mmCIF file of C-alpha atoms in Angstrom:
data_model
loop_
_atom_site.group_PDB
_atom_site.id
_atom_site.type_symbol
_atom_site.label_atom_id
_atom_site.label_comp_id
_atom_site.label_asym_id
_atom_site.label_seq_id
_atom_site.Cartn_x
_atom_site.Cartn_y
_atom_site.Cartn_z
ATOM 1 C CA MET A 1 0.000 0.000 0.000
ATOM 2 C CA THR A 2 1.300 3.430 -0.932
ATOM 3 C CA ALA A 3 1.735 5.766 2.025
ATOM 4 C CA PRO A 4 -0.290 8.999 1.820
ATOM 5 C CA ARG A 5 1.764 11.944 0.676
ATOM 6 C CA THR A 6 2.405 14.736 3.130
ATOM 7 C CA PRO A 7 0.851 18.010 1.926
ATOM 8 C CA VAL A 8 3.454 20.278 0.395
ATOM 9 C CA GLU A 9 3.936 23.579 2.161
ATOM 10 C CA PRO A 10 2.496 26.370 -0.015
ATOM 11 C CA THR A 11 4.596 29.450 -0.697
ATOM 12 C CA LEU A 12 3.402 32.954 0.089
ATOM 13 C CA ARG A 13 2.903 33.549 -3.624
ATOM 14 C CA GLU A 14 0.501 30.603 -3.765
ATOM 15 C CA ILE A 15 -1.275 31.675 -0.571
ATOM 16 C CA LEU A 16 -1.659 35.340 -1.484
ATOM 17 C CA GLY A 17 -2.636 34.706 -5.086
ATOM 18 C CA GLY A 18 -1.128 35.334 -8.498
ATOM 19 C CA ARG A 19 -0.306 38.479 -10.371
ATOM 20 C CA HIS A 20 -3.769 39.095 -11.827
ATOM 21 C CA GLY A 21 -4.745 41.753 -9.279
ATOM 22 C CA ALA A 22 -1.511 43.699 -9.717
ATOM 23 C CA VAL A 23 -1.665 43.514 -13.503
ATOM 24 C CA ASP A 24 -5.339 44.496 -13.590
ATOM 25 C CA ALA A 25 -4.584 47.522 -11.425
ATOM 26 C CA THR A 26 -2.082 48.900 -13.943
ATOM 27 C CA LEU A 27 -4.303 48.729 -17.047
ATOM 28 C CA PRO A 28 -6.620 51.619 -16.034
ATOM 29 C CA VAL A 29 -3.529 53.678 -15.179
ATOM 30 C CA VAL A 30 -2.109 53.154 -18.667
ATOM 31 C CA ALA A 31 -5.520 53.997 -20.160
ATOM 32 C CA PHE A 32 -5.721 57.222 -18.152
ATOM 33 C CA VAL A 33 -2.276 58.453 -19.167
ATOM 34 C CA VAL A 34 -2.756 57.531 -22.838
ATOM 35 C CA GLY A 35 -6.236 59.055 -22.942
ATOM 36 C CA TRP A 36 -4.992 62.242 -21.299
ATOM 37 C CA LEU A 37 -2.027 62.544 -23.679
ATOM 38 C CA VAL A 38 -4.151 61.975 -26.776
ATOM 39 C CA ALA A 39 -6.771 64.487 -25.641
ATOM 40 C CA GLN A 40 -4.084 67.073 -24.949
ATOM 41 C CA ALA A 41 -2.509 66.475 -28.350
ATOM 42 C CA LEU A 42 -5.893 67.077 -29.970
ATOM 43 C CA GLY A 43 -6.279 70.336 -28.067
ATOM 44 C CA SER A 44 -9.113 69.150 -25.828
ATOM 45 C CA THR A 45 -10.011 71.390 -22.901
ATOM 46 C CA SER A 46 -11.207 68.368 -20.901
ATOM 47 C CA ALA A 47 -8.193 66.081 -21.217
ATOM 48 C CA VAL A 48 -8.492 64.952 -17.596
ATOM 49 C CA ALA A 49 -12.090 63.876 -18.139
ATOM 50 C CA VAL A 50 -11.129 62.016 -21.315
ATOM 51 C CA GLY A 51 -8.340 60.215 -19.497
ATOM 52 C CA GLY A 52 -10.702 59.420 -16.640
ATOM 53 C CA ALA A 53 -13.309 58.029 -19.025
ATOM 54 C CA ALA A 54 -10.667 55.830 -20.656
ATOM 55 C CA ALA A 55 -9.573 54.510 -17.247
ATOM 56 C CA VAL A 56 -13.161 53.721 -16.208
ATOM 57 C CA VAL A 57 -13.902 51.955 -19.510
ATOM 58 C CA VAL A 58 -10.782 49.788 -19.254
ATOM 59 C CA ALA A 59 -11.493 49.030 -15.587
ATOM 60 C CA GLY A 60 -15.020 48.014 -16.596
ATOM 61 C CA VAL A 61 -13.717 45.707 -19.311
ATOM 62 C CA VAL A 62 -11.271 44.114 -16.867
ATOM 63 C CA ALA A 63 -14.055 43.673 -14.297
ATOM 64 C CA THR A 64 -16.338 42.042 -16.862
ATOM 65 C CA TYR A 65 -13.562 39.688 -17.914
ATOM 66 C CA ARG A 66 -12.837 38.707 -14.311
ATOM 67 C CA LEU A 67 -16.515 38.080 -13.583
ATOM 68 C CA ALA A 68 -16.744 35.887 -16.674
ATOM 69 C CA ARG A 69 -13.725 33.954 -15.398
ATOM 70 C CA GLY A 70 -15.550 33.194 -12.144
ATOM 71 C CA HIS A 71 -13.967 35.757 -9.838
ATOM 72 C CA ARG A 72 -16.018 36.855 -6.863
ATOM 73 C CA PRO A 73 -18.179 39.941 -7.541
ATOM 74 C CA ARG A 74 -17.041 41.516 -4.280
ATOM 75 C CA SER A 75 -13.347 41.323 -5.179
ATOM 76 C CA VAL A 76 -14.090 42.658 -8.669
ATOM 77 C CA LEU A 77 -16.008 45.625 -7.258
ATOM 78 C CA LEU A 78 -13.209 46.328 -4.780
ATOM 79 C CA GLY A 79 -10.858 46.478 -7.763
ATOM 80 C CA LEU A 80 -13.102 49.010 -9.502
ATOM 81 C CA LEU A 81 -13.481 51.297 -6.485
ATOM 82 C CA PRO A 82 -9.931 52.756 -6.386
ATOM 83 C CA VAL A 83 -10.126 53.597 -10.099
ATOM 84 C CA ALA A 84 -13.483 55.344 -9.696
ATOM 85 C CA VAL A 85 -12.225 57.347 -6.700
ATOM 86 C CA ALA A 86 -8.969 58.290 -8.479
ATOM 87 C CA VAL A 87 -10.889 59.510 -11.523
ATOM 88 C CA ALA A 88 -13.333 61.448 -9.347
ATOM 89 C CA VAL A 89 -10.478 63.217 -7.532
ATOM 90 C CA ALA A 90 -8.679 64.128 -10.772
ATOM 91 C CA VAL A 91 -11.856 65.415 -12.449
ATOM 92 C CA ALA A 92 -12.818 67.389 -9.338
ATOM 93 C CA THR A 93 -9.448 69.157 -9.150
ATOM 94 C CA GLY A 94 -8.897 69.365 -12.916
ATOM 95 C CA ARG A 95 -5.311 68.155 -12.436
ATOM 96 C CA ALA A 96 -4.236 64.946 -14.160
ATOM 97 C CA VAL A 97 -1.544 64.336 -11.561
ATOM 98 C CA ASP A 98 -4.231 64.006 -8.884
ATOM 99 C CA PHE A 99 -5.296 60.722 -10.473
ATOM 100 C CA PHE A 100 -2.337 59.264 -8.558
ATOM 101 C CA LEU A 101 -3.191 60.927 -5.245
ATOM 102 C CA VAL A 102 -5.313 58.003 -4.049
ATOM 103 C CA GLN A 103 -2.436 55.609 -4.713
ATOM 104 C CA ILE A 104 -0.019 57.833 -2.801
ATOM 105 C CA VAL A 105 -2.334 58.128 0.193
ATOM 106 C CA SER A 106 -3.043 54.389 0.066
ATOM 107 C CA ASN A 107 0.652 53.521 0.159
ATOM 108 C CA ALA A 108 1.291 55.902 3.042
ATOM 109 C CA GLY A 109 -1.625 54.421 4.978
ATOM 110 C CA SER A 110 -0.539 50.859 4.209
ATOM 111 C CA ALA A 111 3.039 51.513 5.359
ATOM 112 C CA LEU A 112 1.739 52.999 8.613
ATOM 113 C CA ALA A 113 -0.773 50.171 9.141
ATOM 114 C CA PHE A 114 1.852 47.455 8.628
ATOM 115 C CA ALA A 115 4.337 49.199 10.932
ATOM 116 C CA VAL A 116 1.762 49.666 13.693
ATOM 117 C CA SER A 117 0.584 46.060 13.333
ATOM 118 C CA ILE A 118 4.137 44.840 13.942
ATOM 119 C CA VAL A 119 4.557 47.035 17.018
ATOM 120 C CA ILE A 120 1.305 45.803 18.596
ATOM 121 C CA ARG A 121 2.216 42.184 17.710
ATOM 122 C CA TRP A 122 -0.558 41.694 15.179
ATOM 123 C CA PRO A 123 1.582 41.691 11.985
ATOM 124 C CA LEU A 124 -0.747 42.163 9.030
ATOM 125 C CA LEU A 125 1.024 39.550 6.930
ATOM 126 C CA GLY A 126 0.100 36.970 9.536
ATOM 127 C CA VAL A 127 -3.470 38.265 9.705
ATOM 128 C CA VAL A 128 -3.895 37.934 5.929
ATOM 129 C CA VAL A 129 -2.234 34.520 5.672
ATOM 130 C CA GLY A 130 -4.181 33.263 8.671
ATOM 131 C CA LEU A 131 -7.468 34.315 7.107
ATOM 132 C CA VAL A 132 -6.611 32.758 3.736
ATOM 133 C CA LEU A 133 -5.579 29.477 5.378
ATOM 134 C CA GLY A 134 -8.655 29.442 7.621
ATOM 135 C CA GLN A 135 -6.539 29.585 10.787
ATOM 136 C CA LYS A 136 -8.214 32.727 12.140
ATOM 137 C CA THR A 137 -5.843 33.794 14.953
ATOM 138 C CA ARG A 138 -4.307 30.414 15.863
ATOM 139 C CA TRP A 139 -0.996 31.493 14.335
ATOM 140 C CA ARG A 140 -0.578 34.108 17.092
ATOM 141 C CA ARG A 141 -0.278 31.374 19.724
ATOM 142 C CA ASP A 142 2.821 30.138 17.902
ATOM 143 C CA SER A 143 5.659 32.413 19.052
ATOM 144 C CA ASP A 144 7.876 31.323 16.150
ATOM 145 C CA LEU A 145 5.232 32.142 13.531
ATOM 146 C CA LEU A 146 4.411 35.411 15.260
ATOM 147 C CA ARG A 147 8.056 36.450 15.132
ATOM 148 C CA ALA A 148 8.441 35.301 11.516
ATOM 149 C CA TYR A 149 5.363 37.187 10.326
ATOM 150 C CA GLY A 150 6.530 40.255 12.216
ATOM 151 C CA ARG A 151 9.918 40.273 10.539
ATOM 152 C CA ALA A 152 8.452 39.598 7.098
ATOM 153 C CA SER A 153 5.901 42.377 7.528
ATOM 154 C CA TRP A 154 8.770 44.869 7.571
ATOM 155 C CA VAL A 155 9.432 43.864 3.962
ATOM 156 C CA TRP A 156 5.914 45.060 3.130
ATOM 157 C CA VAL A 157 6.524 48.328 4.953
ATOM 158 C CA GLY A 158 9.594 48.750 2.769
ATOM 159 C CA GLN A 159 7.571 48.068 -0.376
ATOM 160 C CA TYR A 160 5.157 50.910 0.365
ATOM 161 C CA LEU A 161 7.973 53.270 1.353
ATOM 162 C CA VAL A 162 9.806 52.583 -1.927
ATOM 163 C CA ARG A 163 6.709 53.679 -3.833
ATOM 164 C CA LEU A 164 6.356 56.828 -1.739
ATOM 165 C CA VAL A 165 10.014 57.755 -2.293
ATOM 166 C CA VAL A 166 9.440 57.514 -6.060
ATOM 167 C CA PHE A 167 5.888 58.854 -6.304
ATOM 168 C CA LEU A 168 6.059 61.926 -4.057
ATOM 169 C CA PRO A 169 8.780 63.860 -5.966
ATOM 170 C CA LEU A 170 7.078 63.072 -9.289
ATOM 171 C CA TYR A 171 3.725 64.188 -7.904
ATOM 172 C CA ALA A 172 5.229 67.418 -6.574
ATOM 173 C CA ALA A 173 6.797 68.061 -10.004
ATOM 174 C CA ASP A 174 3.466 67.409 -11.792
ATOM 175 C CA GLN A 175 5.019 64.598 -13.857
ATOM 176 C CA VAL A 176 1.947 62.688 -15.031
ATOM 177 C CA VAL A 177 3.630 60.422 -17.596
ATOM 178 C CA ALA A 178 6.533 59.610 -15.281
ATOM 179 C CA LEU A 179 4.057 58.776 -12.523
ATOM 180 C CA GLY A 180 2.214 56.442 -14.859
ATOM 181 C CA ILE A 181 5.431 54.663 -15.791
ATOM 182 C CA ALA A 182 6.481 54.441 -12.147
ATOM 183 C CA ARG A 183 3.086 53.107 -11.145
ATOM 184 C CA VAL A 184 3.328 50.278 -13.675
ATOM 185 C CA ALA A 185 6.957 49.492 -12.841
ATOM 186 C CA LEU A 186 6.315 49.454 -9.090
ATOM 187 C CA THR A 187 3.162 47.349 -9.141
ATOM 188 C CA TRP A 188 3.565 43.737 -10.255
ATOM 189 C CA PRO A 189 7.408 43.603 -10.294
ATOM 190 C CA LEU A 190 7.662 45.166 -6.838
ATOM 191 C CA VAL A 191 4.842 43.032 -5.426
ATOM 192 C CA ALA A 192 6.503 39.884 -6.788
ATOM 193 C CA ALA A 193 9.842 40.862 -5.249
ATOM 194 C CA CYS A 194 8.153 41.719 -1.942
ATOM 195 C CA VAL A 195 6.310 38.389 -1.755
ATOM 196 C CA ALA A 196 9.458 36.436 -2.631
ATOM 197 C CA LEU A 197 11.629 38.277 -0.109
ATOM 198 C CA SER A 198 9.059 38.074 2.695
ATOM 199 C CA TRP A 199 8.774 34.307 2.059
ATOM 200 C CA VAL A 200 12.554 33.986 2.474
ATOM 201 C CA VAL A 201 12.366 35.994 5.718
ATOM 202 C CA VAL A 202 9.547 33.809 7.061
ATOM 203 C CA LYS A 203 11.352 30.551 6.261
ATOM 204 C CA ARG A 204 14.657 31.724 7.716
ATOM 205 C CA SER A 205 12.944 33.012 10.859
ATOM 206 C CA LEU A 206 11.338 29.647 11.649
ATOM 207 C CA PRO A 207 13.304 26.929 13.489
ATOM 208 C CA ALA A 208 14.452 24.005 11.364
ATOM 209 C CA ASP A 209 12.016 21.643 13.109
ATOM 210 C CA HIS A 210 8.964 23.897 12.745
ATOM 211 C CA PRO A 211 6.105 22.164 10.848
ATOM 212 C CA GLY A 212 5.403 25.243 8.698
ATOM 213 C CA LEU A 213 2.668 27.769 8.042
ATOM 214 C CA LEU A 214 -0.032 25.117 7.778
ATOM 215 C CA HIS A 215 0.581 23.877 11.319
ATOM 216 C CA PRO A 216 0.805 26.604 13.982
ATOM 217 C CA VAL A 217 2.277 25.194 17.195
ATOM 218 C CA ALA A 218 0.536 26.287 20.386
ATOM 219 C CA PRO A 219 2.569 26.515 23.625
ATOM 220 C CA GLY A 220 3.065 23.065 25.131
ATOM 221 C CA THR A 221 2.155 21.264 21.895
ATOM 222 C CA PRO A 222 4.741 18.715 20.673
ATOM 223 C CA VAL A 223 6.270 19.717 17.345
ATOM 224 C CA ARG A 224 4.840 17.600 14.524
ATOM 225 C CA PRO A 225 6.893 16.310 11.609
ATOM 226 C CA ASN A 226 7.519 18.920 8.956
ATOM 227 C CA ASP A 227 6.674 18.636 5.288
ATOM 228 C CA HIS A 228 9.774 16.574 4.574
ATOM 229 C CA GLY A 229 8.909 13.919 7.144
ATOM 230 C CA GLU A 230 11.566 15.137 9.579
ATOM 231 C CA SER A 231 10.844 15.582 13.272
#
């Protein structure tokens, strides 16, 4: 009889999902910048509105595609919301550069939220992974996992700070095209690097005999074999 295979430990990339969300988020940005540039070249007095309309249309197409592919309506709507708010802000101020203001504020808030979560010992990376894995808060009773998630969450703080360091000077200089390019460059590639690096930090922070993310160890619980059958 063949022995049952031990479940393979998933990576953070597998737990947190693929690149679809990051890629989808950049398409409306490209549409906005292109629409704004074309409208300006044609001498339009409402170039910001044209760019905004292009961004909303592309976001709508992406949302329709995702719904057709079986994605949850709630997650699709949450993807549309930032685009709608960004367009509303830019149209309200009449400044194309303000299309990126929501992203700047969001990154600042995310950096602060991750940093605070680490300080109060509720690292957001652990919260997210715990929810995805259906562990609720059991991971917090594992001091090794708590420490590992805390260290890895600093990588996410760094990700948001990198964006702010790039975005803020470009925003202050009213560089719409450069902001668009930076937004695309610092979305999926930076997210991928962040996920990969935080996974390395998590793995290196856990003891060699720890059973992994799937098996939080509560105080006083004997350590179970890890995914390689070692004890």
